[in-house]
Amino acid sequence: MTDVRRPVHVEQPGEWFATPSLWADMDLWHEQVAEIRRSHRVLAVDLPGFRPFWVLTRHRDVLAVSRDNEHWLNTSQSVLGPDEAWEKMLAAGIPEPRTLVHLDGTEHREHRKVTNDWFKPAAVKNRQPRIDALADVFVQRMRDLGGECDFASDVAQPFTLRVIMDIYGVPEQDEPLMLELTQGVFGAADPEFMGEAADAQARAVDSVMRFIEYFNALTEDRRRHPADDLATLIATGQPGGCPMGEAERLWYYIIVATAGHDTTSYALSGGVEAFLRHPGQLWLLRDDPDLAFKAADECIRWTSPVRHFMRHATEDTEVGEVLIPKGGRVLLSYPSANRDEDVFRDAMTFDIRRGDADRLISFGGGVHFCLGSQFARREVRTMLSKLALALQSIAPAGPAQWAQSAFVSGVKHLPVRYQFR
Ligand code: HEM
């Protein structure tokens, strides 16, 4: 399904994890990384422009490190990027990242509590009628588009964006701005998302600056006019009984605004891309609606939209039989761990009936386990179930395209041709 393969030249295996353009051909990526996983449970990487790091390629190591907060911390550098990008960000006056992911220990726990109740299974279940209604809007949009659309940008993106902005309290007219800025943060290296910016770093800095401006105004508004939404909780939250710091508040807004939709959107568009390669599997859902749970997990395992997070050793610590020195950093490769043959039977096969899909590690593990996993799973299974019931046929109408980002990425364009029943 990928466009004609371009030859790629890779000097070192570590580039597969750090170079944005190498995420544009996921068949090739998985082929290459499967070999790395077989030869290197833990891969030492020393690339120009990056401080050295190690990649954990196996499921059990990624899980073990995620669950061990004594020996591994997140710190403000939980996302891999060229060292120069970090310097430029600080020089531009952007506060060091302090999202939930970047916090550790009590600080992390207290900040997570501010919004946690909204993401618990029972609370998310109560939103099912709204998720259904929004999914219906976008199935209808497919009908209105008359048999051909770009499933990624016409359906997956706006649907997942609206579900999260609905609880956030961001008005619908601001959704395009949220999407543009999210693409600037997560996908800055993709030429399509770079806009007028001189380079990826300038694009990311500009996006964060505009987010800050937007969320400062939102904070003022919600403090004056509290509403029953997430924006009010973040504006007025008191982690540990104290007002939230300015940087923490801004980054809290940013993580919910960004992580809440691009991830799920890529799971959905990449899931449908996999169904196009295995057409029979979508119709299995029509015959057995209970399969929707497994199908959603399989789409999220298969696509693994969050490509990594980093952890830093608090002392000399062994992982995968390699000793990582104090201060050393490891990259948790979720897409690699999700194809680990020791955990998933026929790991390289997309199969919505598989019995082990719920061992997926796409949402991480331990205390940082994805706050929004309940939403993501519901959104994906709701949309898949509706498509399976409504569609008569669906097929590719052109090549799929993957976003070029080593952090959060997936199928950004998916031209499809379809008929309704
Ligand atoms: C398929 C969709 C999604 C994927 C693959 C995903 C993946 C992840 C991963 C890998 C982490 C880090 C976990 C760790 O460090 O162990 C995370 C954290 C987080 N996610 Fe998601 N996510 C998704 C959807 C969402 C949604 C819908 C939201 C809604 C707001 C969300 C909000 C968050 C937040 C706030 C955190 C930080 C949690 C913490 O550090 O305590 N995510 N997610």
Short mmCIF file of C-alpha atoms and ligand atoms in Angstrom, two decimals:
data_model
loop_
_atom_site.label_atom_id
_atom_site.label_comp_id
_atom_site.label_asym_id
_atom_site.label_seq_id
_atom_site.Cartn_x
_atom_site.Cartn_y
_atom_site.Cartn_z
CA MET A 1 0.00 0.00 0.00
CA THR A 2 2.99 2.28 0.51
CA ASP A 3 3.91 4.40 -2.51
CA VAL A 4 6.75 3.18 -4.73
CA ARG A 5 9.66 2.34 -2.46
CA ARG A 6 12.49 4.83 -2.40
CA PRO A 7 15.97 3.52 -1.68
CA VAL A 8 17.05 4.50 1.83
CA HIS A 9 20.56 4.76 3.07
CA VAL A 10 21.06 4.21 6.77
CA GLU A 11 24.53 4.53 8.31
CA GLN A 12 23.60 3.18 11.73
CA PRO A 13 20.63 1.14 12.98
CA GLY A 14 19.86 3.83 15.60
CA GLU A 15 18.66 6.09 12.79
CA TRP A 16 15.50 3.96 12.46
CA PHE A 17 14.36 5.38 15.78
CA ALA A 18 15.55 8.99 15.52
CA THR A 19 15.21 10.08 11.87
CA PRO A 20 11.74 11.44 11.03
CA SER A 21 11.80 10.54 7.32
CA LEU A 22 12.41 6.84 8.11
CA TRP A 23 8.90 6.66 9.63
CA ALA A 24 7.32 7.29 6.23
CA ASP A 25 7.56 3.63 5.13
CA MET A 26 6.29 1.50 7.99
CA ASP A 27 6.59 -1.82 6.15
CA LEU A 28 10.27 -1.20 5.69
CA TRP A 29 10.61 0.17 9.24
CA HIS A 30 9.13 -2.99 10.77
CA GLU A 31 11.19 -5.23 8.49
CA GLN A 32 14.43 -3.53 9.56
CA VAL A 33 13.54 -3.18 13.22
CA ALA A 34 12.54 -6.88 13.45
CA GLU A 35 16.14 -7.69 12.52
CA ILE A 36 17.51 -5.23 15.05
CA ARG A 37 15.20 -6.74 17.71
CA ARG A 38 16.56 -10.22 16.96
CA SER A 39 20.19 -9.12 17.16
CA HIS A 40 19.94 -6.39 19.84
CA ARG A 41 17.58 -6.65 22.74
CA VAL A 42 19.09 -3.32 23.81
CA LEU A 43 20.68 -1.23 21.07
CA ALA A 44 23.37 1.32 21.95
CA VAL A 45 23.00 4.43 19.78
CA ASP A 46 25.52 7.19 19.19
CA LEU A 47 24.28 9.50 16.44
CA PRO A 48 25.72 12.87 15.42
CA GLY A 49 23.76 15.66 17.12
CA PHE A 50 22.29 13.39 19.83
CA ARG A 51 23.66 12.52 23.25
CA PRO A 52 24.10 8.72 23.35
CA PHE A 53 21.08 6.60 24.27
CA TRP A 54 19.98 2.97 24.28
CA VAL A 55 16.88 1.61 22.54
CA LEU A 56 14.78 -1.06 24.25
CA THR A 57 13.32 -3.16 21.47
CA ARG A 58 11.62 -5.93 23.49
CA HIS A 59 8.22 -5.92 25.16
CA ARG A 60 9.42 -7.19 28.51
CA ASP A 61 12.14 -4.54 28.85
CA VAL A 62 9.84 -1.68 27.83
CA LEU A 63 7.25 -2.87 30.35
CA ALA A 64 9.77 -3.46 33.14
CA VAL A 65 11.30 0.02 32.80
CA SER A 66 7.84 1.66 32.53
CA ARG A 67 6.83 0.04 35.81
CA ASP A 68 10.01 0.80 37.75
CA ASN A 69 9.89 4.40 38.98
CA GLU A 70 12.66 3.85 41.46
CA HIS A 71 15.40 3.27 38.92
CA TRP A 72 13.92 5.18 35.99
CA LEU A 73 12.69 8.76 35.81
CA ASN A 74 11.05 10.69 33.03
CA THR A 75 12.56 14.18 33.61
CA SER A 76 11.90 17.18 31.34
CA GLN A 77 13.60 15.36 28.43
CA SER A 78 11.15 12.50 27.92
CA VAL A 79 11.07 12.97 24.16
CA LEU A 80 14.06 12.35 21.89
CA GLY A 81 15.21 15.20 19.69
CA PRO A 82 18.47 16.63 18.37
CA ASP A 83 20.38 18.35 21.19
CA GLU A 84 20.35 21.57 19.19
CA ALA A 85 16.54 21.60 19.12
CA TRP A 86 16.48 21.52 22.93
CA GLU A 87 18.91 24.46 23.15
CA LYS A 88 16.91 26.45 20.61
CA MET A 89 13.67 25.81 22.48
CA LEU A 90 15.09 27.14 25.74
CA ALA A 91 16.75 30.08 23.97
CA ALA A 92 13.36 30.99 22.46
CA GLY A 93 12.01 31.42 26.01
CA ILE A 94 9.80 28.31 26.04
CA PRO A 95 9.60 26.88 29.55
CA GLU A 96 11.10 23.38 29.98
CA PRO A 97 8.41 20.76 29.30
CA ARG A 98 6.44 19.99 32.47
CA THR A 99 3.51 17.94 31.12
CA LEU A 100 2.27 14.97 33.13
CA VAL A 101 4.66 12.76 31.18
CA HIS A 102 7.63 14.92 32.18
CA LEU A 103 6.84 14.97 35.91
CA ASP A 104 7.97 12.32 38.39
CA GLY A 105 7.05 11.11 41.87
CA THR A 106 4.58 12.96 44.10
CA GLU A 107 4.50 15.94 41.77
CA HIS A 108 3.31 13.70 38.95
CA ARG A 109 0.73 11.93 41.12
CA GLU A 110 -0.77 15.19 42.42
CA HIS A 111 -1.00 16.74 38.96
CA ARG A 112 -2.57 13.62 37.46
CA LYS A 113 -5.28 13.71 40.14
CA VAL A 114 -6.47 17.10 38.87
CA THR A 115 -8.17 15.56 35.82
CA ASN A 116 -8.08 11.84 36.60
CA ASP A 117 -11.79 11.46 37.44
CA TRP A 118 -12.77 12.50 33.92
CA PHE A 119 -10.77 9.64 32.42
CA LYS A 120 -11.94 6.78 34.65
CA PRO A 121 -13.80 3.95 32.92
CA ALA A 122 -17.24 4.84 34.39
CA ALA A 123 -16.90 8.53 33.46
CA VAL A 124 -15.83 7.70 29.92
CA LYS A 125 -18.64 5.13 29.59
CA ASN A 126 -21.14 7.91 30.37
CA ARG A 127 -19.88 9.76 27.31
CA GLN A 128 -20.69 6.86 24.97
CA PRO A 129 -23.93 8.46 23.65
CA ARG A 130 -21.95 11.57 22.71
CA ILE A 131 -19.17 9.52 21.08
CA ASP A 132 -21.86 7.63 19.13
CA ALA A 133 -23.47 10.88 18.00
CA LEU A 134 -20.14 12.32 16.85
CA ALA A 135 -19.22 9.09 15.04
CA ASP A 136 -22.59 9.27 13.25
CA VAL A 137 -21.79 12.81 12.10
CA PHE A 138 -18.62 11.58 10.40
CA VAL A 139 -20.17 8.46 8.86
CA GLN A 140 -22.76 10.82 7.40
CA ARG A 141 -19.91 13.02 6.16
CA MET A 142 -18.56 10.00 4.26
CA ARG A 143 -21.99 9.54 2.68
CA ASP A 144 -22.11 13.22 1.74
CA LEU A 145 -18.67 12.99 0.15
CA GLY A 146 -20.24 10.60 -2.35
CA GLY A 147 -18.09 7.47 -2.41
CA GLU A 148 -14.54 8.80 -2.18
CA CYS A 149 -12.65 10.57 0.57
CA ASP A 150 -9.37 10.85 2.41
CA PHE A 151 -10.33 8.77 5.44
CA ALA A 152 -7.46 10.19 7.53
CA SER A 153 -8.14 13.90 7.06
CA ASP A 154 -11.90 13.81 6.35
CA VAL A 155 -12.92 11.38 9.11
CA ALA A 156 -10.30 10.13 11.56
CA GLN A 157 -8.76 13.52 12.37
CA PRO A 158 -11.87 15.66 12.79
CA PHE A 159 -13.79 12.90 14.64
CA THR A 160 -11.12 12.26 17.27
CA LEU A 161 -10.45 15.99 17.60
CA ARG A 162 -14.09 16.75 18.25
CA VAL A 163 -14.51 14.04 20.90
CA ILE A 164 -11.69 15.45 23.00
CA MET A 165 -12.42 19.15 22.40
CA ASP A 166 -15.99 18.46 23.48
CA ILE A 167 -14.86 17.58 27.03
CA TYR A 168 -12.08 20.12 26.94
CA GLY A 169 -14.44 23.02 26.39
CA VAL A 170 -12.58 24.40 23.34
CA PRO A 171 -15.19 25.78 20.91
CA GLU A 172 -15.66 24.01 17.59
CA GLN A 173 -14.44 27.01 15.58
CA ASP A 174 -11.01 26.71 17.26
CA GLU A 175 -10.55 23.04 16.30
CA PRO A 176 -8.63 23.78 13.06
CA LEU A 177 -6.18 25.85 15.12
CA MET A 178 -5.74 22.99 17.63
CA LEU A 179 -5.05 20.61 14.74
CA GLU A 180 -2.56 22.95 13.09
CA LEU A 181 -0.65 23.55 16.33
CA THR A 182 -0.67 19.85 17.27
CA GLN A 183 0.83 18.99 13.89
CA GLY A 184 3.42 21.69 14.56
CA VAL A 185 4.39 20.05 17.86
CA PHE A 186 4.21 16.34 16.92
CA GLY A 187 4.92 16.44 13.21
CA ALA A 188 7.12 19.50 12.82
CA ALA A 189 9.67 17.54 10.77
CA ASP A 190 7.11 16.49 8.15
CA PRO A 191 7.47 18.84 5.15
CA GLU A 192 3.66 18.92 4.83
CA PHE A 193 3.22 20.24 8.37
CA MET A 194 6.17 22.64 8.37
CA GLY A 195 4.25 25.54 6.83
CA GLU A 196 6.27 28.73 6.36
CA ALA A 197 8.78 27.83 9.08
CA ALA A 198 12.50 27.76 8.23
CA ASP A 199 12.97 24.34 9.86
CA ALA A 200 11.31 21.80 12.15
CA GLN A 201 12.58 23.45 15.32
CA ALA A 202 11.25 26.87 14.31
CA ARG A 203 7.89 25.29 13.52
CA ALA A 204 7.70 23.52 16.89
CA VAL A 205 8.73 26.66 18.80
CA ASP A 206 6.16 28.78 16.94
CA SER A 207 3.41 26.22 17.67
CA VAL A 208 4.19 26.08 21.39
CA MET A 209 4.24 29.91 21.56
CA ARG A 210 0.81 30.09 19.93
CA PHE A 211 -0.53 27.38 22.24
CA ILE A 212 0.72 29.42 25.22
CA GLU A 213 -1.05 32.53 23.99
CA TYR A 214 -4.28 30.61 23.39
CA PHE A 215 -4.26 28.80 26.73
CA ASN A 216 -3.38 31.93 28.73
CA ALA A 217 -6.55 33.51 27.38
CA LEU A 218 -8.53 30.33 28.11
CA THR A 219 -7.23 30.27 31.70
CA GLU A 220 -8.36 33.84 32.32
CA ASP A 221 -11.75 33.07 30.85
CA ARG A 222 -12.34 29.92 32.93
CA ARG A 223 -11.18 31.54 36.15
CA ARG A 224 -13.80 34.23 35.60
CA HIS A 225 -16.47 31.93 34.17
CA PRO A 226 -15.96 28.37 35.45
CA ALA A 227 -17.65 25.66 33.37
CA ASP A 228 -18.09 21.90 33.64
CA ASP A 229 -15.09 21.08 31.46
CA LEU A 230 -11.43 20.04 31.54
CA ALA A 231 -10.20 23.56 30.75
CA THR A 232 -11.75 24.79 34.03
CA LEU A 233 -10.13 21.95 36.01
CA ILE A 234 -6.72 22.81 34.61
CA ALA A 235 -7.22 26.58 35.07
CA THR A 236 -8.23 26.21 38.73
CA GLY A 237 -6.53 22.89 39.71
CA GLN A 238 -4.68 22.70 43.04
CA PRO A 239 -2.24 19.77 42.92
CA GLY A 240 -1.26 18.90 46.49
CA GLY A 241 -3.45 21.76 47.74
CA CYS A 242 -1.40 24.53 46.04
CA PRO A 243 -2.22 26.50 42.86
CA MET A 244 -0.67 24.89 39.80
CA GLY A 245 2.57 26.51 38.56
CA GLU A 246 2.34 28.50 35.34
CA ALA A 247 4.60 26.18 33.33
CA GLU A 248 2.80 23.05 34.60
CA ARG A 249 -0.58 24.57 33.74
CA LEU A 250 0.49 25.50 30.20
CA TRP A 251 2.03 22.12 29.53
CA TYR A 252 -1.00 20.36 31.02
CA TYR A 253 -3.21 22.14 28.50
CA ILE A 254 -0.81 21.30 25.71
CA ILE A 255 -0.59 17.58 26.47
CA VAL A 256 -4.35 17.15 26.69
CA ALA A 257 -4.88 19.20 23.52
CA THR A 258 -2.27 17.29 21.53
CA ALA A 259 -2.14 13.73 22.95
CA GLY A 260 -5.92 13.61 23.01
CA HIS A 261 -6.48 13.37 19.28
CA ASP A 262 -3.50 12.90 16.93
CA THR A 263 -2.70 9.58 18.60
CA THR A 264 -6.23 8.19 18.30
CA SER A 265 -6.61 9.59 14.82
CA TYR A 266 -3.50 7.70 13.68
CA ALA A 267 -4.77 4.51 15.35
CA LEU A 268 -8.00 4.81 13.38
CA SER A 269 -6.55 5.77 10.00
CA GLY A 270 -3.78 3.16 10.32
CA GLY A 271 -6.35 0.58 11.45
CA VAL A 272 -8.49 1.23 8.37
CA GLU A 273 -5.36 1.06 6.22
CA ALA A 274 -4.76 -2.43 7.66
CA PHE A 275 -8.38 -3.43 6.95
CA LEU A 276 -7.89 -2.37 3.33
CA ARG A 277 -5.10 -4.95 3.12
CA HIS A 278 -7.30 -7.57 4.83
CA PRO A 279 -10.79 -6.74 3.52
CA GLY A 280 -12.50 -9.77 5.07
CA GLN A 281 -11.64 -8.66 8.59
CA LEU A 282 -13.90 -5.59 8.63
CA TRP A 283 -16.91 -7.73 7.75
CA LEU A 284 -16.16 -10.12 10.64
CA LEU A 285 -17.18 -7.22 12.87
CA ARG A 286 -20.58 -7.05 11.25
CA ASP A 287 -21.24 -10.70 12.10
CA ASP A 288 -19.81 -10.50 15.60
CA PRO A 289 -20.08 -7.00 17.14
CA ASP A 290 -18.28 -8.19 20.31
CA LEU A 291 -15.12 -8.41 18.21
CA ALA A 292 -15.00 -4.60 18.27
CA PHE A 293 -13.03 -4.65 21.55
CA LYS A 294 -10.31 -6.89 20.16
CA ALA A 295 -10.37 -5.06 16.83
CA ALA A 296 -9.72 -1.70 18.49
CA ASP A 297 -6.83 -3.13 20.50
CA GLU A 298 -5.39 -4.76 17.41
CA CYS A 299 -5.55 -1.46 15.50
CA ILE A 300 -3.80 0.32 18.38
CA ARG A 301 -1.16 -2.45 18.69
CA TRP A 302 -0.60 -2.52 14.94
CA THR A 303 -0.26 1.25 14.53
CA SER A 304 1.48 2.15 17.84
CA PRO A 305 1.08 5.90 17.12
CA VAL A 306 3.28 7.04 20.02
CA ARG A 307 6.69 5.99 18.74
CA HIS A 308 8.63 6.37 21.99
CA PHE A 309 9.18 7.96 25.35
CA MET A 310 12.52 8.18 27.16
CA ARG A 311 13.50 7.19 30.71
CA HIS A 312 16.66 8.16 32.67
CA ALA A 313 18.52 5.86 35.07
CA THR A 314 18.64 7.11 38.69
CA GLU A 315 21.65 4.84 39.34
CA ASP A 316 23.65 2.21 37.45
CA THR A 317 20.87 -0.16 36.39
CA GLU A 318 20.74 -3.33 34.33
CA VAL A 319 18.10 -3.79 31.65
CA GLY A 320 18.04 -6.55 29.05
CA GLU A 321 21.41 -7.72 30.37
CA VAL A 322 23.01 -4.36 29.59
CA LEU A 323 24.26 -2.05 32.32
CA ILE A 324 23.02 1.50 31.83
CA PRO A 325 25.10 3.99 33.85
CA LYS A 326 23.49 6.50 36.21
CA GLY A 327 22.05 9.35 34.13
CA GLY A 328 21.99 7.17 30.97
CA ARG A 329 18.82 7.33 28.94
CA VAL A 330 16.78 4.61 27.25
CA LEU A 331 14.23 4.94 24.48
CA LEU A 332 11.14 2.77 24.93
CA SER A 333 10.26 1.66 21.40
CA TYR A 334 6.53 0.89 21.61
CA PRO A 335 6.14 -0.07 17.90
CA SER A 336 9.01 -2.54 18.19
CA ALA A 337 7.75 -4.02 21.49
CA ASN A 338 4.29 -4.38 19.94
CA ARG A 339 5.73 -6.72 17.29
CA ASP A 340 7.77 -8.79 19.75
CA GLU A 341 7.43 -12.41 18.65
CA ASP A 342 7.95 -13.62 22.24
CA VAL A 343 4.65 -12.01 23.25
CA PHE A 344 2.43 -11.85 20.15
CA ARG A 345 1.73 -14.92 18.08
CA ASP A 346 2.43 -14.12 14.40
CA ALA A 347 3.30 -10.62 15.57
CA MET A 348 3.65 -9.29 12.01
CA THR A 349 0.10 -10.35 11.10
CA PHE A 350 -2.87 -8.00 11.51
CA ASP A 351 -5.67 -10.12 12.98
CA ILE A 352 -8.63 -8.70 14.88
CA ARG A 353 -9.38 -12.16 16.32
CA ARG A 354 -6.01 -12.56 18.02
CA GLY A 355 -6.23 -13.58 21.66
CA ASP A 356 -3.21 -11.54 22.76
CA ALA A 357 -4.07 -8.05 21.42
CA ASP A 358 -4.77 -6.82 24.95
CA ARG A 359 -1.06 -7.24 25.76
CA LEU A 360 -0.43 -4.21 23.55
CA ILE A 361 2.04 -1.72 24.99
CA SER A 362 0.96 1.27 22.89
CA PHE A 363 -0.34 3.06 26.00
CA GLY A 364 2.86 2.54 28.01
CA GLY A 365 2.73 1.13 31.52
CA GLY A 366 3.10 1.92 35.22
CA VAL A 367 2.14 5.26 36.77
CA HIS A 368 2.30 7.14 33.46
CA PHE A 369 -0.01 4.68 31.70
CA CYS A 370 -1.96 6.73 29.16
CA LEU A 371 -4.61 8.84 30.88
CA GLY A 372 -6.83 8.80 27.79
CA SER A 373 -6.71 5.08 26.92
CA GLN A 374 -10.40 4.58 27.72
CA PHE A 375 -11.37 7.35 25.34
CA ALA A 376 -9.02 6.11 22.62
CA ARG A 377 -10.32 2.54 22.78
CA ARG A 378 -13.96 3.66 22.76
CA GLU A 379 -13.46 6.07 19.86
CA VAL A 380 -11.73 3.46 17.72
CA ARG A 381 -14.19 0.67 18.41
CA THR A 382 -17.23 2.95 17.98
CA MET A 383 -16.11 4.15 14.57
CA LEU A 384 -15.05 0.68 13.37
CA SER A 385 -18.37 -0.88 14.42
CA LYS A 386 -20.35 1.81 12.64
CA LEU A 387 -18.29 1.47 9.47
CA ALA A 388 -18.63 -2.32 9.46
CA LEU A 389 -22.42 -2.04 9.72
CA ALA A 390 -22.87 0.80 7.24
CA LEU A 391 -20.43 -0.02 4.44
CA GLN A 392 -20.96 -2.40 1.56
CA SER A 393 -17.39 -2.13 0.31
CA ILE A 394 -14.22 -0.09 0.85
CA ALA A 395 -10.98 -0.13 -1.16
CA PRO A 396 -7.90 2.02 -1.68
CA ALA A 397 -8.28 4.95 -4.07
CA GLY A 398 -4.58 5.81 -3.99
CA PRO A 399 -1.47 5.19 -1.91
CA ALA A 400 -1.54 5.75 1.85
CA GLN A 401 0.97 8.26 3.24
CA TRP A 402 2.63 8.17 6.65
CA ALA A 403 3.66 11.29 8.60
CA GLN A 404 7.38 11.82 9.10
CA SER A 405 7.89 12.04 12.84
CA ALA A 406 9.91 9.97 15.30
CA PHE A 407 7.56 10.88 18.17
CA VAL A 408 3.84 10.64 17.24
CA SER A 409 3.00 9.57 13.70
CA GLY A 410 0.94 7.33 11.47
CA VAL A 411 -1.19 7.36 8.32
CA LYS A 412 -1.83 11.03 7.48
CA HIS A 413 -3.55 10.46 4.11
CA LEU A 414 -5.71 7.49 3.17
CA PRO A 415 -7.64 7.88 -0.09
CA VAL A 416 -10.53 5.40 -0.14
CA ARG A 417 -13.39 4.49 -2.44
CA TYR A 418 -16.51 2.98 -0.86
CA GLN A 419 -20.17 2.12 -1.18
CA PHE A 420 -22.80 2.12 1.55
CA ARG A 421 -25.25 -0.76 2.00
C1 HEM B 1 -4.38 5.42 20.52
C2 HEM B 1 -4.31 6.55 21.21
C3 HEM B 1 -3.27 6.85 22.26
C4 HEM B 1 -2.03 6.32 22.42
C5 HEM B 1 -1.33 5.26 21.57
C6 HEM B 1 -1.44 6.96 23.59
C7 HEM B 1 -0.20 6.65 24.11
C8 HEM B 1 0.33 7.19 25.29
C9 HEM B 1 1.59 6.82 25.86
C10 HEM B 1 2.57 5.80 25.26
C11 HEM B 1 1.75 7.53 27.00
C12 HEM B 1 2.96 7.48 27.96
C13 HEM B 1 2.81 6.29 28.87
C14 HEM B 1 4.03 5.98 29.67
O1 HEM B 1 4.94 6.83 29.78
O2 HEM B 1 4.10 4.87 30.23
C15 HEM B 1 0.58 8.37 27.14
C16 HEM B 1 0.38 9.25 28.17
C17 HEM B 1 -0.65 10.14 28.18
N1 HEM B 1 -1.74 10.20 27.33
FE1 HEM B 1 -2.09 8.98 25.78
N2 HEM B 1 -2.33 7.88 24.07
C18 HEM B 1 -3.47 7.84 23.31
C19 HEM B 1 -4.61 8.59 23.49
C20 HEM B 1 -4.77 9.56 24.44
C21 HEM B 1 -5.98 10.34 24.61
C22 HEM B 1 -7.29 10.18 23.85
C23 HEM B 1 -5.72 11.21 25.62
C24 HEM B 1 -6.73 12.19 26.14
C25 HEM B 1 -6.49 13.32 26.69
C26 HEM B 1 -4.35 10.98 26.09
C27 HEM B 1 -3.71 11.67 27.09
C28 HEM B 1 -2.53 11.27 27.69
C29 HEM B 1 -1.94 11.93 28.86
C30 HEM B 1 -2.50 13.15 29.57
C31 HEM B 1 -0.77 11.21 29.17
C32 HEM B 1 0.21 11.47 30.31
C33 HEM B 1 -0.10 10.51 31.46
C34 HEM B 1 0.88 10.59 32.61
O3 HEM B 1 2.06 10.85 32.38
O4 HEM B 1 0.44 10.37 33.74
N3 HEM B 1 -3.82 9.96 25.33
N4 HEM B 1 -0.29 8.12 26.08
#
